[in-house]
Short mmCIF file of N, CA and C in Angstrom, two decimals:
data_model
loop_
_atom_site.label_atom_id
_atom_site.label_comp_id
_atom_site.label_asym_id
_atom_site.label_seq_id
_atom_site.Cartn_x
_atom_site.Cartn_y
_atom_site.Cartn_z
N MET A 223 0.86 -1.17 0.00
CA MET A 223 0.00 0.00 0.00
C MET A 223 0.91 1.23 0.00
N ARG A 224 0.54 2.21 -0.81
CA ARG A 224 1.34 3.43 -0.92
C ARG A 224 0.50 4.61 -0.44
N LEU A 225 1.06 5.37 0.51
CA LEU A 225 0.40 6.55 1.05
C LEU A 225 1.15 7.79 0.58
N ASN A 226 0.46 8.68 -0.14
CA ASN A 226 1.12 9.91 -0.55
C ASN A 226 1.04 10.93 0.59
N ARG A 227 1.65 12.07 0.40
CA ARG A 227 1.77 13.03 1.49
C ARG A 227 0.43 13.65 1.88
N THR A 228 -0.49 13.78 0.95
CA THR A 228 -1.81 14.32 1.30
C THR A 228 -2.55 13.36 2.23
N ILE A 229 -2.49 12.08 1.93
CA ILE A 229 -3.15 11.07 2.78
C ILE A 229 -2.50 11.05 4.16
N ILE A 230 -1.18 11.13 4.22
CA ILE A 230 -0.49 11.14 5.51
C ILE A 230 -0.89 12.38 6.31
N PHE A 231 -0.98 13.54 5.64
CA PHE A 231 -1.41 14.76 6.31
C PHE A 231 -2.83 14.60 6.86
N LEU A 232 -3.74 14.09 6.06
CA LEU A 232 -5.14 13.91 6.50
C LEU A 232 -5.26 12.91 7.64
N ILE A 233 -4.46 11.85 7.60
CA ILE A 233 -4.46 10.88 8.71
C ILE A 233 -4.03 11.58 10.00
N GLY A 234 -3.01 12.41 9.92
CA GLY A 234 -2.54 13.15 11.10
C GLY A 234 -3.59 14.11 11.63
N VAL A 235 -4.28 14.82 10.73
CA VAL A 235 -5.32 15.77 11.15
C VAL A 235 -6.48 15.02 11.80
N VAL A 236 -6.89 13.91 11.21
CA VAL A 236 -7.97 13.11 11.80
C VAL A 236 -7.56 12.59 13.17
N LEU A 237 -6.33 12.15 13.31
CA LEU A 237 -5.84 11.67 14.60
C LEU A 237 -5.85 12.79 15.64
N MET A 238 -5.45 14.01 15.24
CA MET A 238 -5.49 15.15 16.15
C MET A 238 -6.92 15.46 16.58
N LEU A 239 -7.86 15.42 15.64
CA LEU A 239 -9.27 15.68 15.96
C LEU A 239 -9.83 14.62 16.90
N VAL A 240 -9.48 13.37 16.67
CA VAL A 240 -9.96 12.29 17.54
C VAL A 240 -9.41 12.47 18.95
N LEU A 241 -8.13 12.78 19.07
CA LEU A 241 -7.54 12.99 20.40
C LEU A 241 -8.12 14.22 21.08
N PHE A 242 -8.36 15.28 20.31
CA PHE A 242 -8.96 16.49 20.87
C PHE A 242 -10.35 16.20 21.43
N TYR A 243 -11.19 15.55 20.63
CA TYR A 243 -12.55 15.28 21.09
C TYR A 243 -12.58 14.22 22.18
N ALA A 244 -11.62 13.32 22.21
CA ALA A 244 -11.53 12.37 23.32
C ALA A 244 -11.24 13.11 24.62
N GLN A 245 -10.37 14.12 24.55
CA GLN A 245 -10.08 14.93 25.74
C GLN A 245 -11.31 15.71 26.16
N ARG A 246 -12.04 16.28 25.21
CA ARG A 246 -13.26 17.04 25.53
C ARG A 246 -14.31 16.14 26.16
N VAL A 247 -14.47 14.92 25.65
CA VAL A 247 -15.43 13.97 26.23
C VAL A 247 -15.00 13.59 27.64
N PHE A 248 -13.70 13.39 27.85
CA PHE A 248 -13.16 13.07 29.17
C PHE A 248 -13.52 14.17 30.17
N VAL A 249 -13.32 15.43 29.79
CA VAL A 249 -13.66 16.56 30.67
C VAL A 249 -15.17 16.64 30.89
N TYR A 250 -15.95 16.46 29.83
CA TYR A 250 -17.41 16.55 29.90
C TYR A 250 -17.98 15.49 30.86
N GLN A 251 -17.46 14.27 30.78
CA GLN A 251 -17.96 13.20 31.64
C GLN A 251 -17.62 13.42 33.10
N ARG A 252 -16.60 14.15 33.39
CA ARG A 252 -16.21 14.42 34.77
C ARG A 252 -16.72 15.76 35.27
N SER A 253 -17.69 16.31 34.57
CA SER A 253 -18.28 17.59 34.94
C SER A 253 -19.73 17.38 35.37
N ALA A 254 -20.19 18.32 36.17
CA ALA A 254 -21.60 18.38 36.54
C ALA A 254 -22.12 19.74 36.11
N PHE A 255 -23.45 19.85 36.04
CA PHE A 255 -24.05 21.07 35.52
C PHE A 255 -25.11 21.59 36.48
N THR A 256 -25.23 22.90 36.50
CA THR A 256 -26.26 23.56 37.31
C THR A 256 -26.60 24.88 36.61
N HIS A 257 -27.47 25.65 37.22
CA HIS A 257 -27.81 26.96 36.66
C HIS A 257 -27.20 28.04 37.54
N GLY A 258 -26.88 29.15 36.92
CA GLY A 258 -26.29 30.25 37.66
C GLY A 258 -26.60 31.57 37.00
N MET A 259 -26.01 32.63 37.56
CA MET A 259 -26.24 33.98 37.05
C MET A 259 -24.97 34.81 37.20
N MET A 260 -24.67 35.58 36.14
CA MET A 260 -23.55 36.50 36.18
C MET A 260 -24.04 37.83 36.75
N VAL A 261 -23.24 38.43 37.63
CA VAL A 261 -23.59 39.70 38.25
C VAL A 261 -22.44 40.67 38.03
N CYS A 262 -22.78 41.86 37.52
CA CYS A 262 -21.77 42.91 37.33
C CYS A 262 -21.41 43.49 38.70
N ASP A 263 -20.14 43.53 39.01
CA ASP A 263 -19.69 44.10 40.28
C ASP A 263 -19.85 45.61 40.28
N ASN A 264 -19.68 46.23 39.14
CA ASN A 264 -19.80 47.67 39.01
C ASN A 264 -20.92 47.94 37.99
N PRO A 265 -22.00 48.62 38.39
CA PRO A 265 -23.11 48.86 37.45
C PRO A 265 -22.70 49.59 36.17
N GLU A 266 -21.64 50.39 36.23
CA GLU A 266 -21.18 51.09 35.04
C GLU A 266 -20.60 50.13 33.99
N ASP A 267 -20.18 48.94 34.44
CA ASP A 267 -19.60 47.96 33.51
C ASP A 267 -20.62 47.41 32.52
N ARG A 268 -21.92 47.54 32.82
CA ARG A 268 -22.94 47.02 31.91
C ARG A 268 -22.96 47.78 30.59
N LYS A 269 -22.38 48.96 30.57
CA LYS A 269 -22.32 49.76 29.33
C LYS A 269 -21.22 49.25 28.41
N LEU A 270 -20.29 48.46 28.96
CA LEU A 270 -19.19 47.92 28.17
C LEU A 270 -19.60 46.60 27.53
N TYR A 271 -18.83 46.17 26.55
CA TYR A 271 -19.11 44.89 25.90
C TYR A 271 -18.66 43.72 26.78
N GLU A 272 -17.50 43.85 27.43
CA GLU A 272 -16.98 42.82 28.32
C GLU A 272 -16.54 43.48 29.61
N ALA A 273 -16.66 42.70 30.70
CA ALA A 273 -16.26 43.22 32.01
C ALA A 273 -15.98 42.06 32.95
N ASP A 274 -15.33 42.37 34.07
CA ASP A 274 -15.14 41.38 35.12
C ASP A 274 -16.45 41.27 35.89
N MET A 275 -16.94 40.05 36.02
CA MET A 275 -18.20 39.81 36.70
C MET A 275 -18.06 38.61 37.62
N THR A 276 -19.06 38.43 38.46
CA THR A 276 -19.08 37.31 39.39
C THR A 276 -20.17 36.34 38.97
N LEU A 277 -19.81 35.09 38.84
CA LEU A 277 -20.77 34.04 38.52
C LEU A 277 -21.25 33.42 39.82
N HIS A 278 -22.55 33.45 40.06
CA HIS A 278 -23.15 32.85 41.26
C HIS A 278 -23.91 31.61 40.84
N TYR A 279 -23.69 30.51 41.54
CA TYR A 279 -24.42 29.27 41.26
C TYR A 279 -24.53 28.45 42.54
N TYR A 280 -25.50 27.54 42.55
CA TYR A 280 -25.77 26.72 43.72
C TYR A 280 -25.57 25.25 43.38
N VAL A 281 -24.91 24.55 44.30
CA VAL A 281 -24.74 23.11 44.19
C VAL A 281 -25.13 22.51 45.54
N GLU A 282 -26.16 21.67 45.52
CA GLU A 282 -26.67 21.01 46.72
C GLU A 282 -26.97 22.02 47.83
N GLY A 283 -27.60 23.12 47.47
CA GLY A 283 -28.03 24.11 48.44
C GLY A 283 -26.96 25.07 48.92
N LYS A 284 -25.74 24.92 48.44
CA LYS A 284 -24.65 25.80 48.86
C LYS A 284 -24.28 26.73 47.70
N GLU A 285 -24.11 28.02 48.02
CA GLU A 285 -23.77 28.99 46.98
C GLU A 285 -22.26 29.01 46.73
N TYR A 286 -21.91 29.08 45.46
CA TYR A 286 -20.52 29.21 45.04
C TYR A 286 -20.41 30.42 44.12
N THR A 287 -19.26 31.04 44.13
CA THR A 287 -19.01 32.16 43.23
C THR A 287 -17.69 31.94 42.50
N SER A 288 -17.62 32.52 41.34
CA SER A 288 -16.42 32.42 40.53
C SER A 288 -16.26 33.74 39.78
N GLN A 289 -15.07 34.29 39.79
CA GLN A 289 -14.80 35.54 39.08
C GLN A 289 -14.48 35.21 37.63
N LEU A 290 -15.22 35.83 36.70
CA LEU A 290 -15.02 35.61 35.28
C LEU A 290 -15.00 36.93 34.54
N HIS A 291 -14.35 36.94 33.42
CA HIS A 291 -14.38 38.08 32.51
C HIS A 291 -15.24 37.64 31.34
N GLY A 292 -16.35 38.34 31.12
CA GLY A 292 -17.24 37.88 30.08
C GLY A 292 -18.10 38.96 29.48
N ASP A 293 -18.99 38.52 28.61
CA ASP A 293 -19.91 39.37 27.87
C ASP A 293 -20.95 39.95 28.83
N THR A 294 -21.09 41.27 28.84
CA THR A 294 -22.04 41.91 29.77
C THR A 294 -23.49 41.66 29.38
N ARG A 295 -23.73 41.22 28.13
CA ARG A 295 -25.11 40.88 27.75
C ARG A 295 -25.61 39.65 28.48
N LEU A 296 -24.70 38.86 29.06
CA LEU A 296 -25.08 37.67 29.81
C LEU A 296 -25.42 37.99 31.27
N ALA A 297 -25.18 39.21 31.69
CA ALA A 297 -25.41 39.59 33.08
C ALA A 297 -26.89 39.50 33.43
N TYR A 298 -27.16 38.96 34.58
CA TYR A 298 -28.51 38.85 35.16
C TYR A 298 -29.44 37.96 34.33
N LYS A 299 -28.87 37.01 33.62
CA LYS A 299 -29.65 36.02 32.89
C LYS A 299 -29.31 34.65 33.43
N GLU A 300 -30.27 33.73 33.36
CA GLU A 300 -30.01 32.36 33.80
C GLU A 300 -29.08 31.69 32.81
N LEU A 301 -28.01 31.09 33.33
CA LEU A 301 -26.98 30.48 32.51
C LEU A 301 -26.73 29.05 32.96
N CYS A 302 -26.27 28.23 32.04
CA CYS A 302 -25.84 26.88 32.38
C CYS A 302 -24.39 26.95 32.85
N VAL A 303 -24.11 26.34 33.99
CA VAL A 303 -22.77 26.38 34.59
C VAL A 303 -22.22 24.96 34.63
N ARG A 304 -20.99 24.79 34.16
CA ARG A 304 -20.29 23.51 34.22
C ARG A 304 -19.19 23.62 35.26
N TYR A 305 -19.09 22.60 36.10
CA TYR A 305 -18.02 22.59 37.10
C TYR A 305 -17.50 21.17 37.24
N PRO A 306 -16.21 21.01 37.56
CA PRO A 306 -15.66 19.67 37.78
C PRO A 306 -16.29 19.05 39.02
N LYS A 307 -16.64 17.78 38.95
CA LYS A 307 -17.26 17.11 40.09
C LYS A 307 -16.35 17.10 41.30
N THR A 308 -15.05 17.12 41.07
CA THR A 308 -14.10 17.07 42.18
C THR A 308 -13.73 18.44 42.71
N ASN A 309 -14.10 19.51 42.00
CA ASN A 309 -13.73 20.86 42.41
C ASN A 309 -14.87 21.82 42.07
N VAL A 310 -15.87 21.86 42.93
CA VAL A 310 -17.09 22.62 42.69
C VAL A 310 -16.83 24.11 42.55
N GLU A 311 -15.78 24.62 43.15
CA GLU A 311 -15.50 26.06 43.14
C GLU A 311 -15.08 26.58 41.77
N LYS A 312 -14.75 25.72 40.84
CA LYS A 312 -14.24 26.16 39.54
C LYS A 312 -15.32 26.12 38.47
N GLY A 313 -16.44 26.76 38.74
CA GLY A 313 -17.54 26.80 37.79
C GLY A 313 -17.27 27.77 36.64
N LYS A 314 -17.75 27.40 35.46
CA LYS A 314 -17.61 28.23 34.27
C LYS A 314 -18.91 28.17 33.50
N ILE A 315 -19.15 29.20 32.71
CA ILE A 315 -20.34 29.20 31.87
C ILE A 315 -20.17 28.13 30.80
N TYR A 316 -21.21 27.34 30.60
CA TYR A 316 -21.17 26.28 29.60
C TYR A 316 -22.04 26.65 28.42
N SER A 317 -21.47 26.56 27.24
CA SER A 317 -22.24 26.63 26.00
C SER A 317 -21.59 25.66 25.03
N ILE A 318 -22.36 25.15 24.13
CA ILE A 318 -21.85 24.15 23.19
C ILE A 318 -20.70 24.73 22.37
N GLY A 319 -20.87 25.95 21.90
CA GLY A 319 -19.82 26.56 21.09
C GLY A 319 -18.54 26.80 21.85
N LYS A 320 -18.66 27.32 23.08
CA LYS A 320 -17.46 27.61 23.87
C LYS A 320 -16.74 26.34 24.33
N PHE A 321 -17.48 25.28 24.55
CA PHE A 321 -16.86 24.07 25.07
C PHE A 321 -16.36 23.14 23.96
N TRP A 322 -17.14 22.98 22.89
CA TRP A 322 -16.80 22.00 21.87
C TRP A 322 -16.11 22.60 20.65
N PHE A 323 -16.49 23.80 20.21
CA PHE A 323 -15.99 24.30 18.93
C PHE A 323 -14.92 25.38 19.06
N PHE A 324 -15.06 26.31 20.00
CA PHE A 324 -14.07 27.38 20.15
C PHE A 324 -12.67 26.83 20.45
N PRO A 325 -12.53 25.80 21.30
CA PRO A 325 -11.18 25.27 21.55
C PRO A 325 -10.51 24.65 20.33
N LEU A 326 -11.28 24.41 19.26
CA LEU A 326 -10.67 23.91 18.03
C LEU A 326 -9.62 24.87 17.48
N LEU A 327 -9.72 26.14 17.83
CA LEU A 327 -8.71 27.10 17.36
C LEU A 327 -7.32 26.73 17.86
N TRP A 328 -7.25 26.06 19.01
CA TRP A 328 -5.95 25.63 19.53
C TRP A 328 -5.32 24.56 18.66
N LEU A 329 -6.10 23.92 17.80
CA LEU A 329 -5.55 22.89 16.91
C LEU A 329 -4.90 23.50 15.66
N LEU A 330 -5.13 24.77 15.40
CA LEU A 330 -4.54 25.38 14.21
C LEU A 330 -3.02 25.30 14.22
N PHE A 331 -2.41 25.58 15.35
CA PHE A 331 -0.95 25.56 15.43
C PHE A 331 -0.39 24.16 15.18
N PRO A 332 -0.87 23.10 15.87
CA PRO A 332 -0.34 21.76 15.56
C PRO A 332 -0.62 21.32 14.13
N VAL A 333 -1.76 21.69 13.57
CA VAL A 333 -2.06 21.31 12.18
C VAL A 333 -1.10 22.03 11.23
N MET A 334 -0.79 23.30 11.50
CA MET A 334 0.17 24.01 10.65
C MET A 334 1.56 23.38 10.75
N LEU A 335 1.98 23.03 11.97
CA LEU A 335 3.27 22.36 12.12
C LEU A 335 3.30 21.02 11.40
N TRP A 336 2.22 20.26 11.54
CA TRP A 336 2.13 18.96 10.89
C TRP A 336 2.17 19.12 9.36
N GLY A 337 1.40 20.07 8.86
CA GLY A 337 1.40 20.32 7.42
C GLY A 337 2.76 20.77 6.92
N GLY A 338 3.40 21.66 7.67
CA GLY A 338 4.74 22.11 7.30
C GLY A 338 5.73 20.97 7.27
N PHE A 339 5.65 20.07 8.24
CA PHE A 339 6.55 18.92 8.29
C PHE A 339 6.29 17.98 7.12
N ILE A 340 5.04 17.62 6.92
CA ILE A 340 4.71 16.64 5.88
C ILE A 340 5.01 17.18 4.48
N PHE A 341 4.61 18.43 4.22
CA PHE A 341 4.76 18.95 2.87
C PHE A 341 6.18 19.43 2.57
N THR A 342 7.06 19.50 3.55
CA THR A 342 8.46 19.79 3.26
C THR A 342 9.32 18.53 3.34
N LYS A 343 8.93 17.58 4.13
CA LYS A 343 9.70 16.34 4.28
C LYS A 343 9.54 15.44 3.06
N PHE A 344 8.32 15.34 2.55
CA PHE A 344 8.06 14.45 1.43
C PHE A 344 7.93 15.26 0.14
N ARG A 345 8.52 14.72 -0.92
CA ARG A 345 8.41 15.37 -2.23
C ARG A 345 7.02 15.12 -2.81
N GLU A 346 6.73 15.80 -3.91
CA GLU A 346 5.41 15.73 -4.55
C GLU A 346 4.97 14.29 -4.84
N ASN A 347 5.81 13.52 -5.45
CA ASN A 347 5.43 12.17 -5.87
C ASN A 347 5.94 11.08 -4.94
N SER A 348 6.55 11.46 -3.83
CA SER A 348 7.03 10.45 -2.91
C SER A 348 5.93 10.10 -1.92
N GLY A 349 6.18 9.11 -1.14
CA GLY A 349 5.20 8.69 -0.16
C GLY A 349 5.80 7.65 0.75
N VAL A 350 4.95 6.94 1.39
CA VAL A 350 5.38 5.89 2.31
C VAL A 350 4.81 4.58 1.80
N ASN A 351 5.67 3.58 1.65
CA ASN A 351 5.21 2.25 1.26
C ASN A 351 5.01 1.43 2.52
N ILE A 352 3.85 0.84 2.62
CA ILE A 352 3.52 -0.03 3.75
C ILE A 352 3.30 -1.42 3.20
N THR A 353 4.06 -2.36 3.71
CA THR A 353 3.93 -3.74 3.25
C THR A 353 3.50 -4.59 4.43
N ILE A 354 2.43 -5.30 4.25
CA ILE A 354 1.93 -6.20 5.29
C ILE A 354 2.25 -7.62 4.86
N GLU A 355 3.07 -8.27 5.66
CA GLU A 355 3.47 -9.64 5.35
C GLU A 355 2.85 -10.59 6.35
N ARG A 356 2.55 -11.72 5.85
CA ARG A 356 1.95 -12.74 6.70
C ARG A 356 3.00 -13.81 6.97
N LYS A 357 3.23 -14.09 8.24
CA LYS A 357 4.21 -15.11 8.59
C LYS A 357 3.49 -16.42 8.81
N CYS A 358 4.02 -17.42 8.24
CA CYS A 358 3.45 -18.77 8.43
C CYS A 358 4.42 -19.58 9.27
N ASN A 359 3.94 -20.14 10.34
CA ASN A 359 4.77 -21.00 11.19
C ASN A 359 4.49 -22.45 10.79
N ASN A 360 5.53 -23.12 10.30
CA ASN A 360 5.38 -24.53 9.90
C ASN A 360 6.05 -25.43 10.87
#
């Protein structure tokens, strides 16, 4: 079997995506969810697009707070909060985009390095030959 450099690049990208989403699933499974509310510490901050705010949420009847820098349009609205089951104090606002898709930007750098390596290491028509042999024990 002969793999050209485009196939090798795509295999690497798929492997990076699988490992990335495996890590995201690992974090998601070890998280719990509740509802909370962001509160502006300074009323003047509501005029800004982003500000330092306090996230208030309850877990098993106990109130927890977390300092976050976020969008002021989210202030005083009910929000979904994700926190690690082992560390309830580290609550963060949960949204599908922020948790699953926005961190994909961190993959741009490894994909660029991988592409640079593959497309400079291998020539246009070169590739990798993979031979699978079957051993027979007699």
